[in-house]
Short mmCIF file of C-alpha atoms in Angstrom, two decimals:
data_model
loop_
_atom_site.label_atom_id
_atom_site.label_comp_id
_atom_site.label_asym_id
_atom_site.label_seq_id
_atom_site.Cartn_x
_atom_site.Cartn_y
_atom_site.Cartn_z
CA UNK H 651 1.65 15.86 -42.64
CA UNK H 652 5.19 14.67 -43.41
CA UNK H 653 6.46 17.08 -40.68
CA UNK H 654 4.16 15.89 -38.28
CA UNK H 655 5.61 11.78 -39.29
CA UNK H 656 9.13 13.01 -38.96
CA UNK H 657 7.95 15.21 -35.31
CA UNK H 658 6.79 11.43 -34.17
CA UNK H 659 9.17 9.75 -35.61
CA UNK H 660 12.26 11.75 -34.08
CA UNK H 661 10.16 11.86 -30.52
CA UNK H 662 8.79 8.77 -30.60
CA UNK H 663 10.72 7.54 -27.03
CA UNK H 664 9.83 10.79 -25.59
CA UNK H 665 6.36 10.46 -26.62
CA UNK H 666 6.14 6.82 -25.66
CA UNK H 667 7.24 7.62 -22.24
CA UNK H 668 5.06 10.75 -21.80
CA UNK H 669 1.86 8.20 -22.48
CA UNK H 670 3.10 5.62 -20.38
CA UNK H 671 4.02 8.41 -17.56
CA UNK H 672 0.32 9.62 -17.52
CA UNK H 673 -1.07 6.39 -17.67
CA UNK H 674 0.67 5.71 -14.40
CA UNK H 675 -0.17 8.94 -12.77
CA UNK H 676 -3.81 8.45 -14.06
CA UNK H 677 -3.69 5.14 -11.99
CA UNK H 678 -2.71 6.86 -9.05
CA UNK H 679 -4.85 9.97 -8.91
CA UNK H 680 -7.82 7.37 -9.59
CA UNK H 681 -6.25 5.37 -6.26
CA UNK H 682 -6.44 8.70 -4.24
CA UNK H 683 -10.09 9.09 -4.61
CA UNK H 684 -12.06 6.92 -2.53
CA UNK H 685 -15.59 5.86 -4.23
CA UNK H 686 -14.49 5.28 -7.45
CA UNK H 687 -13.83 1.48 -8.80
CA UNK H 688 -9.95 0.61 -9.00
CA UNK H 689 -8.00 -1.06 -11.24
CA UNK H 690 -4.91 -1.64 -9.83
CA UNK H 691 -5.61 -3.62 -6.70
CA UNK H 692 -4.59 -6.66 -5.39
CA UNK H 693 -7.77 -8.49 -4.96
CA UNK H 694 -7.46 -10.15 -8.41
CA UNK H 695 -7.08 -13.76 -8.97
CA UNK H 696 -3.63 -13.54 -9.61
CA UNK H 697 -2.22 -11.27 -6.70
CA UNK H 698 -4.79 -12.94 -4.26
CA UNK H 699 -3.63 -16.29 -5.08
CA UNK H 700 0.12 -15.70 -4.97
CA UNK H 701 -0.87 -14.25 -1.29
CA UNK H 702 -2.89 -16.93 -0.46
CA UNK H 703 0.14 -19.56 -0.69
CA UNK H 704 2.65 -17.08 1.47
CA UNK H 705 -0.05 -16.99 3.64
CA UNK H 706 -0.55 -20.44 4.36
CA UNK H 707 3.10 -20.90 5.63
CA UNK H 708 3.18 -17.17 6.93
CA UNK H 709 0.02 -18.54 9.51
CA UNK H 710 1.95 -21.36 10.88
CA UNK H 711 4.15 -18.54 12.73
CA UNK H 712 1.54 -16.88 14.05
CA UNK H 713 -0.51 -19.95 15.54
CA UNK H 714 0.18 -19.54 18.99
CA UNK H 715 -0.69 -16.06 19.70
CA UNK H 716 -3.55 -16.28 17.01
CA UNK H 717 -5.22 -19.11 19.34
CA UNK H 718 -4.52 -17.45 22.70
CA UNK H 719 -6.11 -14.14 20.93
CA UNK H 720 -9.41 -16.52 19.97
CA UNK H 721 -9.51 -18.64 23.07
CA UNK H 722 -9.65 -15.52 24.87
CA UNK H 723 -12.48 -13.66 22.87
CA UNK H 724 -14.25 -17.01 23.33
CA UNK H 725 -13.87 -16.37 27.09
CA UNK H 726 -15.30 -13.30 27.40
CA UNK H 727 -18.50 -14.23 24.61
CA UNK H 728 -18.63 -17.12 27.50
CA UNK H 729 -18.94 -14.53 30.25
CA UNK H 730 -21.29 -11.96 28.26
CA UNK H 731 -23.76 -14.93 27.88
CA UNK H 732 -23.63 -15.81 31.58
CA UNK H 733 -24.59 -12.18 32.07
CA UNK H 734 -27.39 -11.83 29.77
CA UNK H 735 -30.68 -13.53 30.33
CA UNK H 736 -30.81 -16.93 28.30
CA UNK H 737 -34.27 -16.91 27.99
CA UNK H 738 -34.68 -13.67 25.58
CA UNK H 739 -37.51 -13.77 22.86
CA UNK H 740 -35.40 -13.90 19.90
CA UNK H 741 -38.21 -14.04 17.68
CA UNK H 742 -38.91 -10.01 17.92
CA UNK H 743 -35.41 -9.17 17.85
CA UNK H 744 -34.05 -7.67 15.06
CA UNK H 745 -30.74 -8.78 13.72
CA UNK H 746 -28.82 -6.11 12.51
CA UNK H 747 -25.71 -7.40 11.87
CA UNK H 748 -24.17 -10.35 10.80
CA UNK H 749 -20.33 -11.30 10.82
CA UNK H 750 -18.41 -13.34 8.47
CA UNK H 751 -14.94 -14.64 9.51
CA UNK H 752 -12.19 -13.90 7.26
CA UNK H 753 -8.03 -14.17 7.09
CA UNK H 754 -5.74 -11.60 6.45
CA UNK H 755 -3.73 -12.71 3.36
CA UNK H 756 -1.92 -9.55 3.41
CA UNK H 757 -0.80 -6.59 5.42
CA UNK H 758 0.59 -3.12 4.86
CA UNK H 759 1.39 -0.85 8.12
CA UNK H 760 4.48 1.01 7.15
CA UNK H 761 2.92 2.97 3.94
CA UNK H 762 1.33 6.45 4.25
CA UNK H 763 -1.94 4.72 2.43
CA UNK H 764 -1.93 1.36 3.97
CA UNK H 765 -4.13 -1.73 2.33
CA UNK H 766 -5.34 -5.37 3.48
CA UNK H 767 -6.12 -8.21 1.36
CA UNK H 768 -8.33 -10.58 2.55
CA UNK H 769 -9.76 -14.11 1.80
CA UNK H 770 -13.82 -13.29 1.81
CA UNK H 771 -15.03 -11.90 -1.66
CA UNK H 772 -18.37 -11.52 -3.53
CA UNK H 773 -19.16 -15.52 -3.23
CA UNK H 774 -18.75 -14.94 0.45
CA UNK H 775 -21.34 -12.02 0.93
CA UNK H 776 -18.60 -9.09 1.61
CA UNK H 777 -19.07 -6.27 -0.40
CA UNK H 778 -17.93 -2.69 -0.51
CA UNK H 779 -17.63 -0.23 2.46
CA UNK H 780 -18.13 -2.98 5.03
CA UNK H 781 -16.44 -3.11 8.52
CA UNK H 782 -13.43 -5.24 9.42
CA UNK H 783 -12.32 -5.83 13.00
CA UNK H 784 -11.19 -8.43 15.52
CA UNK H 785 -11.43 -9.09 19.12
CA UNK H 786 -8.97 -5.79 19.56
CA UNK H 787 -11.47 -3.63 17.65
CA UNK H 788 -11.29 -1.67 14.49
CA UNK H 789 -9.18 -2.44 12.02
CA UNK H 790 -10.60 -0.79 8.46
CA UNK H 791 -13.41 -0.60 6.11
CA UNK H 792 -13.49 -3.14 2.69
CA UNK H 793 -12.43 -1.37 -0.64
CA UNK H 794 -12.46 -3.54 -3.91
CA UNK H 795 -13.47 -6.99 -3.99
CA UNK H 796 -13.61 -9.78 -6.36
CA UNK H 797 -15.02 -13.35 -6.48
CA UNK H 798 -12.88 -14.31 -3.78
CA UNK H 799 -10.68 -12.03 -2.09
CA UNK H 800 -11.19 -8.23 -1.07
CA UNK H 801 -8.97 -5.34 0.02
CA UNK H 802 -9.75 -3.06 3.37
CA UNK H 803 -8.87 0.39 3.74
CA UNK H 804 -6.58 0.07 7.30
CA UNK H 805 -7.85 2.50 9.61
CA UNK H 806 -3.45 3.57 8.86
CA UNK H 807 -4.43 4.93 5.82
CA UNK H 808 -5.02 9.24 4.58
CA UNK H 809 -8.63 8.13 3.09
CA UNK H 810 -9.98 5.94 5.92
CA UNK H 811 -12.05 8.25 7.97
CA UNK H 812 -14.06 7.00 10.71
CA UNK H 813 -16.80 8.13 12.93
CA UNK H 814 -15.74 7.76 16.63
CA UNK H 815 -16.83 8.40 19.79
CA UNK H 816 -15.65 9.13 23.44
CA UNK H 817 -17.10 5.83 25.35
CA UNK H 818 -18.27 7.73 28.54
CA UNK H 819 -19.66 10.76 27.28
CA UNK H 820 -21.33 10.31 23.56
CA UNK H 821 -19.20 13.42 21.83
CA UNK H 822 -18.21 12.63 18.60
CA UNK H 823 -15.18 13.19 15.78
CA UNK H 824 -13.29 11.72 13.03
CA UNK H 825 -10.84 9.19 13.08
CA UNK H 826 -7.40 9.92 10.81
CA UNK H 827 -3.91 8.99 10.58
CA UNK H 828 -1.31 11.32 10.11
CA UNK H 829 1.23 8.62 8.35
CA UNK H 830 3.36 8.54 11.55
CA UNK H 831 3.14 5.37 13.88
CA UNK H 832 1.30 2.35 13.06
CA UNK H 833 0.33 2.26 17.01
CA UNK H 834 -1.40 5.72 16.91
CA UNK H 835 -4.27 7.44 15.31
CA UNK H 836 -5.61 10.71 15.69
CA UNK H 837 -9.44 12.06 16.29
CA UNK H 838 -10.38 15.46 15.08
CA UNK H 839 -13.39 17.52 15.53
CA UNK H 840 -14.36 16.29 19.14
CA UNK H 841 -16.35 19.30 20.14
CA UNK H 842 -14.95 22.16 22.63
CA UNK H 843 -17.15 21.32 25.54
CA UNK H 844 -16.73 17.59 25.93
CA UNK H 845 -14.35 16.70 28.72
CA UNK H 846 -11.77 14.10 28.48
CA UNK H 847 -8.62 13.10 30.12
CA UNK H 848 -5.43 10.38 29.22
CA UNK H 849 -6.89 7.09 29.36
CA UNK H 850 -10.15 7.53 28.29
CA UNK H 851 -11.62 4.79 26.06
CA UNK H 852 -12.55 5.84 22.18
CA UNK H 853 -15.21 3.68 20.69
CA UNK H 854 -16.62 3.64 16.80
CA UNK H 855 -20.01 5.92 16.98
CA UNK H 856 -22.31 3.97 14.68
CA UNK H 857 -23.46 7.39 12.90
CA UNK H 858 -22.56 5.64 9.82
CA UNK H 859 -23.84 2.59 7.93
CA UNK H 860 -20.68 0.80 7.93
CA UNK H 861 -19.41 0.75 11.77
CA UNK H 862 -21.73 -0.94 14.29
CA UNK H 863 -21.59 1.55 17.42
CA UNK H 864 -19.04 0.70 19.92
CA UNK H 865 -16.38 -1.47 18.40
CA UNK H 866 -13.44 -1.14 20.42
CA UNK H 867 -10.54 1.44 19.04
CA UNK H 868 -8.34 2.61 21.48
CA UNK H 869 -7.39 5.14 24.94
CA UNK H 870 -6.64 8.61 24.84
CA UNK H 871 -2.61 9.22 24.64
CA UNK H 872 -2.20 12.95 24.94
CA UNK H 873 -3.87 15.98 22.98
CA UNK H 874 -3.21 19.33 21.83
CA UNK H 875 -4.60 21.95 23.07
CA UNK H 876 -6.50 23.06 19.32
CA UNK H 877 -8.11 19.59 20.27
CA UNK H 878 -6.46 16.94 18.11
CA UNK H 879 -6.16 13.71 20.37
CA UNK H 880 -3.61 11.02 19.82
CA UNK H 881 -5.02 7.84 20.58
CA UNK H 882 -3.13 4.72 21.26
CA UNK H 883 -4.86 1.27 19.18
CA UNK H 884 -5.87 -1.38 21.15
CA UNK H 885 -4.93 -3.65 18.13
CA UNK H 886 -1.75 -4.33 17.01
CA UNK H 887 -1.53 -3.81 13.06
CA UNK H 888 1.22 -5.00 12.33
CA UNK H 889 0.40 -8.66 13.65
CA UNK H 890 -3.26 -9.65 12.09
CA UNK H 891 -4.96 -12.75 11.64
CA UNK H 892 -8.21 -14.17 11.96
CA UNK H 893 -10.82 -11.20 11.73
CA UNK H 894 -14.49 -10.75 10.83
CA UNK H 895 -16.51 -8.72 8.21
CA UNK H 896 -19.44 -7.06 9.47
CA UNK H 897 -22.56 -6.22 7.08
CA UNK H 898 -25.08 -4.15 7.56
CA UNK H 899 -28.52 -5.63 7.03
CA UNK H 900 -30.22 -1.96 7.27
CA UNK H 901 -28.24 -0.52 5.02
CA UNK H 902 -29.76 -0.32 1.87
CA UNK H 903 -33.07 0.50 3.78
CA UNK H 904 -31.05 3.29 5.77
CA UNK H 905 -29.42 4.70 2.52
CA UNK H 906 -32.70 4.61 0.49
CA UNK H 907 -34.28 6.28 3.47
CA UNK H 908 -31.58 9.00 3.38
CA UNK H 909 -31.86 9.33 -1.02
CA UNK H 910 -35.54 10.17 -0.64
CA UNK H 911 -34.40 12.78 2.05
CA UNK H 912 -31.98 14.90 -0.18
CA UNK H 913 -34.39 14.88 -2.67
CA UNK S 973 18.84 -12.88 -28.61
CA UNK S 974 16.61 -15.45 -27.51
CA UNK S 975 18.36 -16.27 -24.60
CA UNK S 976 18.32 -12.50 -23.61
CA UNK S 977 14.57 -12.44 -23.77
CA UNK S 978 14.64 -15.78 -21.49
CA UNK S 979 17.19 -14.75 -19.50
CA UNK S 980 15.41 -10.77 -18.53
CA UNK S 981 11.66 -12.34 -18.27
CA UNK S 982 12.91 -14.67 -15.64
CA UNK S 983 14.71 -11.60 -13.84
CA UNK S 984 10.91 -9.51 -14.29
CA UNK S 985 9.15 -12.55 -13.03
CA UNK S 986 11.43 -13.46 -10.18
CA UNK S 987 11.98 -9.65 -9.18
CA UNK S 988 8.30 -8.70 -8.91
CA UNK S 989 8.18 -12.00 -6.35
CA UNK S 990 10.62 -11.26 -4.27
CA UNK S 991 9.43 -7.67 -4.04
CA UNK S 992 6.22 -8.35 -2.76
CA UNK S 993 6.64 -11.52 -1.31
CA UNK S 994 9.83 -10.70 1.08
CA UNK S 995 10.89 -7.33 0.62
CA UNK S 996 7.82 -5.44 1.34
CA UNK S 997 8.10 -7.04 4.27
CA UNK S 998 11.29 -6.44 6.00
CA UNK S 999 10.56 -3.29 7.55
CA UNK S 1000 13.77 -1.98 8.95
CA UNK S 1001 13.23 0.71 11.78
CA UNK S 1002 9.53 -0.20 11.55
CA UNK S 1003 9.61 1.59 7.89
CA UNK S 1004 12.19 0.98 6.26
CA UNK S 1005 11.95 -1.41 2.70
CA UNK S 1006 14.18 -1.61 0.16
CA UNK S 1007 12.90 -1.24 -3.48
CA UNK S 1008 15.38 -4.18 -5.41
CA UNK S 1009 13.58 -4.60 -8.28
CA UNK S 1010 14.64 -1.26 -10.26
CA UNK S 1011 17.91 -3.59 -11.01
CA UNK S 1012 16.11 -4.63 -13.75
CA UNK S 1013 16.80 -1.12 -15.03
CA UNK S 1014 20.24 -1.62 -14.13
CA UNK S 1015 20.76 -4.56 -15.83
CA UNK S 1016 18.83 -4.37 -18.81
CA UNK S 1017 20.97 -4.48 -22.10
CA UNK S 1018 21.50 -0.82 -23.71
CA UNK S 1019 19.89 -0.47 -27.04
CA UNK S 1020 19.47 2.26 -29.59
CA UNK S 1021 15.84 1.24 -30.03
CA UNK S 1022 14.31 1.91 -26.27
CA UNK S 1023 10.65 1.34 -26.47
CA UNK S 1024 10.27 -1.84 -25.17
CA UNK S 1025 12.60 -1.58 -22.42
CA UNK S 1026 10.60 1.22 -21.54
CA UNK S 1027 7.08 -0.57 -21.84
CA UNK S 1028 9.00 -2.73 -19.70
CA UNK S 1029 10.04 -1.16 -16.67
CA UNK S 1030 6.06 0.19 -16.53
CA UNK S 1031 4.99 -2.67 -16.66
CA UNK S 1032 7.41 -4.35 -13.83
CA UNK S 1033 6.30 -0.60 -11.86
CA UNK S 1034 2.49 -1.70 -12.42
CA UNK S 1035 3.18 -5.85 -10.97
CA UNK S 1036 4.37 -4.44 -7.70
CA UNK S 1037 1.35 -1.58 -7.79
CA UNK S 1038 -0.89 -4.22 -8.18
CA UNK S 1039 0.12 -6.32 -5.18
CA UNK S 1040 0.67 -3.82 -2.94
CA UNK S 1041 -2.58 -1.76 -3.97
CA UNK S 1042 -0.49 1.89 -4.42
CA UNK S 1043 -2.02 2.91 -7.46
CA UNK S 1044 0.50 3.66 -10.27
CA UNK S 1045 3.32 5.43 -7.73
CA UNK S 1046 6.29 2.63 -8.91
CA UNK S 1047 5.30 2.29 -12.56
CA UNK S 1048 5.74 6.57 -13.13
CA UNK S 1049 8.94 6.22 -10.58
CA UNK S 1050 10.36 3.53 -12.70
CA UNK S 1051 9.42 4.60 -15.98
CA UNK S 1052 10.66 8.04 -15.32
CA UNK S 1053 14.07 6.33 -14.58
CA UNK S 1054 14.30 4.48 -17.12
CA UNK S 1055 13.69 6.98 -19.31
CA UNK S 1056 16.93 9.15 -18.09
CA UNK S 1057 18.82 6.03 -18.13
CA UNK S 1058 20.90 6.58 -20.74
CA UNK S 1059 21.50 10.40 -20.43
CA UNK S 1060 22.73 9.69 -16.67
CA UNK S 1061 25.16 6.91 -17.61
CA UNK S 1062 26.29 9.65 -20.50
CA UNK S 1063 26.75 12.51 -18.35
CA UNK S 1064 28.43 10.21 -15.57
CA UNK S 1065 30.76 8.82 -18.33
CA UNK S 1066 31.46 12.05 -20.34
CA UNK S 1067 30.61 10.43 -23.44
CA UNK S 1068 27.96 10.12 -25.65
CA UNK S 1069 28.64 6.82 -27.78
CA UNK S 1070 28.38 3.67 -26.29
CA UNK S 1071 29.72 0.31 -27.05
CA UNK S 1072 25.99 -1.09 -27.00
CA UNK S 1073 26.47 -4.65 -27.05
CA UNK S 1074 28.94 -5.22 -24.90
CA UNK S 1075 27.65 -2.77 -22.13
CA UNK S 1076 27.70 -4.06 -18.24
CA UNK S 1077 27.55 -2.67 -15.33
CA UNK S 1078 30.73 -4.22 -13.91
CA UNK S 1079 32.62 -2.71 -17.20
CA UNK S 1080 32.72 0.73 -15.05
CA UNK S 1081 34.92 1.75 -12.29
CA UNK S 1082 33.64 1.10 -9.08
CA UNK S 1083 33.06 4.98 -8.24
CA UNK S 1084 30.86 6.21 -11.02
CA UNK S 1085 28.50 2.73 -11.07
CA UNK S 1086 28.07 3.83 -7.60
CA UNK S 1087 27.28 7.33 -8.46
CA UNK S 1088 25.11 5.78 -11.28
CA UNK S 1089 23.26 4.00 -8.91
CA UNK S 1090 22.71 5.89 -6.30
CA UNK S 1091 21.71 8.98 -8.06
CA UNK S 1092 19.01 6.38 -10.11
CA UNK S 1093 17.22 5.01 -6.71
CA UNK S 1094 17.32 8.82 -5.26
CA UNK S 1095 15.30 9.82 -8.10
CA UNK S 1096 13.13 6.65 -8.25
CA UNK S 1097 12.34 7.06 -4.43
CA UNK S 1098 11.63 10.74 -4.64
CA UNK S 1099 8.90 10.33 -7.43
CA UNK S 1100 7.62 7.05 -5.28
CA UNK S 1101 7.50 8.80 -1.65
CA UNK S 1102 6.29 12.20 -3.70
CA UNK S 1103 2.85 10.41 -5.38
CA UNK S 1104 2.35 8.54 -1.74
CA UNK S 1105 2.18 10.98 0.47
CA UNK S 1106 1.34 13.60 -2.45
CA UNK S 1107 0.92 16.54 0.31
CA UNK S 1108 3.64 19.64 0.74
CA UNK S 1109 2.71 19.31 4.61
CA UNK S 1110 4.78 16.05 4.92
CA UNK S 1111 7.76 17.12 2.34
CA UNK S 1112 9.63 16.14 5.68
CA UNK S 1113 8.70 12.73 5.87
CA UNK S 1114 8.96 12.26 2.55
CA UNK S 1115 12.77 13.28 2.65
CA UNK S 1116 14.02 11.72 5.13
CA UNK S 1117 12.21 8.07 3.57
CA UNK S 1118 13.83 8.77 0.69
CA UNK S 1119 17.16 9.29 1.89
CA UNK S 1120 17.09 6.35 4.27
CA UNK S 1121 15.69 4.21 1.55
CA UNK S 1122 17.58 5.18 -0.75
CA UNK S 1123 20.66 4.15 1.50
CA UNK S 1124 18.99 0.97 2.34
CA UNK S 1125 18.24 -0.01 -1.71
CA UNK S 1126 21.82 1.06 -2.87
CA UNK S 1127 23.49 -0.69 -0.61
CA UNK S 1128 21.34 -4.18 -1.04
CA UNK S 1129 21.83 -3.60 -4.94
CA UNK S 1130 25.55 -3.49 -4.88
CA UNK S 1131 25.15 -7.14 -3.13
CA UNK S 1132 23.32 -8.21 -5.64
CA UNK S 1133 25.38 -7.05 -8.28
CA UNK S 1134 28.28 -8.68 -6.54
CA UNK S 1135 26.77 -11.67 -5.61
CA UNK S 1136 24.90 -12.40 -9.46
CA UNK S 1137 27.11 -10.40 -11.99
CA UNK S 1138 30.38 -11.77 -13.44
CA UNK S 1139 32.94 -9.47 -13.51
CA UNK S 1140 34.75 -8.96 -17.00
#
């Protein structure tokens, strides 16, 4: 007993830092894995508000090109409503999903696992694993959220792992990042037979819950010949604003559907 | 002694803000950011008794995890520093008794606080770019970020040090 006092008592820094050490990497491994519940995040009170003030002068620089971005979405709703028939039966339409506006408060795009914090939380309706985009198209999925603010997974980021789609021909793959340039993404798995060429648009393939089918990603840059595409984003990351959440109102009906499946 | 706990939780709080608040987002190249607030393990008073300046520095690495949502990479990277803190500054001095209370960074040559320095941040970068990217397929990218980081932070601490630091 007394050797083990003096053993703590002579280590005690060592063993103080070997504690604190696997605390830390206990923190991170936990941040590597994608469904559990994290800790460290910055959509606390605290960390939200302190980017909730930068934000509010950070905005003012962005106002122009933020309004010519929304005037011009507004345009082309305008246009798609002129197209459509006005007098549709709305009553035996479903509505499948709904959109809730939201700011970006804060923006990572130079990191390998990149992280938004936005200003919708649980009072708002957003909730975990829901899509965020803009009028460019994708832009990530949400992560942990509090009262007010959430994070989002940025499509630039090793765990964010969409399914996408070729917009002309309905093959599908998975949407990664290799940690290289915030302009490009990559899409695996697209299947040996489906023909594509530089230029060609990707869209999101709604074969999950989160991602309505056909949000808007980007064009085919060049590919390999093993059949991993480089695709160039429509949207710029590094310059984000205004975007929307999008929930699922199937979901829980799809998922339940699916749980008495496996069983 | 009270005005040295005033004086270093004002350099914590104040660090940890400009950090996340500017820092983070300078972006040289695209990718480039340097990492300032390990100062505070530069500039933190020597002392035989070590635990809280270690609870310290994991606790500054675990403010700037928190805001920019990166799990615990820059509390083990800064912990792990200042851990070896005084061993470095030992081996870089060739001596092994220190003069604890009077102890400053601008009390040593020019030359080996550099070397101090510099090998510090390479280690501190190397553990942080290590746990992000955390895969032996990009040990590239992960050198080459830490060199030019590490180039990026030394250089932008030796400002500060000049510009807040009295010299004796």
């Amino acid at each position: 007993m007394q050797q083990i006092i003096r053993f703590i008592e002579k280590y005690r820094y060592f063993l103080l830092f070997l504690i604190l050490e696997f605390v830390a990497l206990f923190f991170t491994i936990q941040s590597h894995s994608y469904h559990k519940s994290k800790f460290i995040n910055s959509a606390n009170a605290v960390t939200g508000g302190f980017y909730k003030r930068v934000n509010n002068i950070n905005e003012f620089f962005h106002l122009k090109s933020e309004n010519e971005r929304l005037a011009k979405e507004n345009a082309r709703l305008k246009n798609s409503l002129l197209i459509e028939n006005h007098t549709t039966d709305t009553t035996n339409q479903f509505l499948r999903y709904k959109y809730i506006t939201a700011k970006v408060y804060n923006n990572n795009y130079t990191k390998r696992n990149n992280y938004l914090t936005i200003n919708k939380g649980l009072s708002d309706g957003v909730d975990a694993e829901m899509a965020v985009v803009n009028s460019r198209g994708i832009i990530g999925t949400t992560n942990s959220v509090s009262g007010n603010y959430a994070t989002v997974i940025s499509i630039l980021n090793n765990y964010s792992l969409i399914n996408a789609k070729l917009k002309n021909n309905n093959h599908f793959g998975t949407l990664s990042w290799d940690g290289k340039s915030y302009k490009t993404v990559q899409l695996n798995d697209i299947p040996r037979q489906a023909i594509f060429k530089i230029g060609d648009t990707i869209v999101t393939g709604g074969k999950s819950t989160i991602f309505p089918e056909g949000i808007l990603i980007g064009t085919v840059k060049d590919f390999e010949q093993n059949r991993l595409i480089n695709i160039s984003l429509f949207n710029d990351m590094s310059a984000l604003g205004n975007i929307q959440v999008i929930t699922n109102l199937h979901k829980a009906e799809i998922q339940q559907l699916e749980a008495t499946n496996n069983e | 002694m009270n005005n040295l706990v005033i004086k270093n939780t004002v350099l914590f709080v104040v660090l940890v803000l400009v950090q996340v608040l500017i820092l983070n987002n300078i972006n040289l190249f695209q990718y480039l950011n340097p990492y300032i607030y390990i100062v505070f393990v530069i500039f933190y008073p020597l002392r035989k008794e070590k635990g809280s300046f270690l609870f310290l520095s994991f606790l500054l690495g675990l403010a700037i995890d928190f805001f920019s949502n990166s799990g615990g990479i820059n509390a083990a990277a800064t912990l792990f520093i200042a851990y070896i803190r005084l061993s470095l500054l030992s081996k870089i001095l060739n001596k092994t008794d220190f003069d604890f209370q009077t102890f400053n960074i601008r009390s040593i040559s020019l030359g080996k606080s550099f070397s101090f320095i510099l090998i510090l941040t390479f280690i501190h970068h190397l553990i942080l770019f290590g746990l992000e990217y955390f895969s032996f397929n990009s040990i590239e990218t992960i050198f080459t970020k830490t060199l030019l980081s590490t180039l990026f932070t030394t250089a932008t601490i030796f400002i500060v040090i000049i510009l807040f630091t009295k010299k004796n």
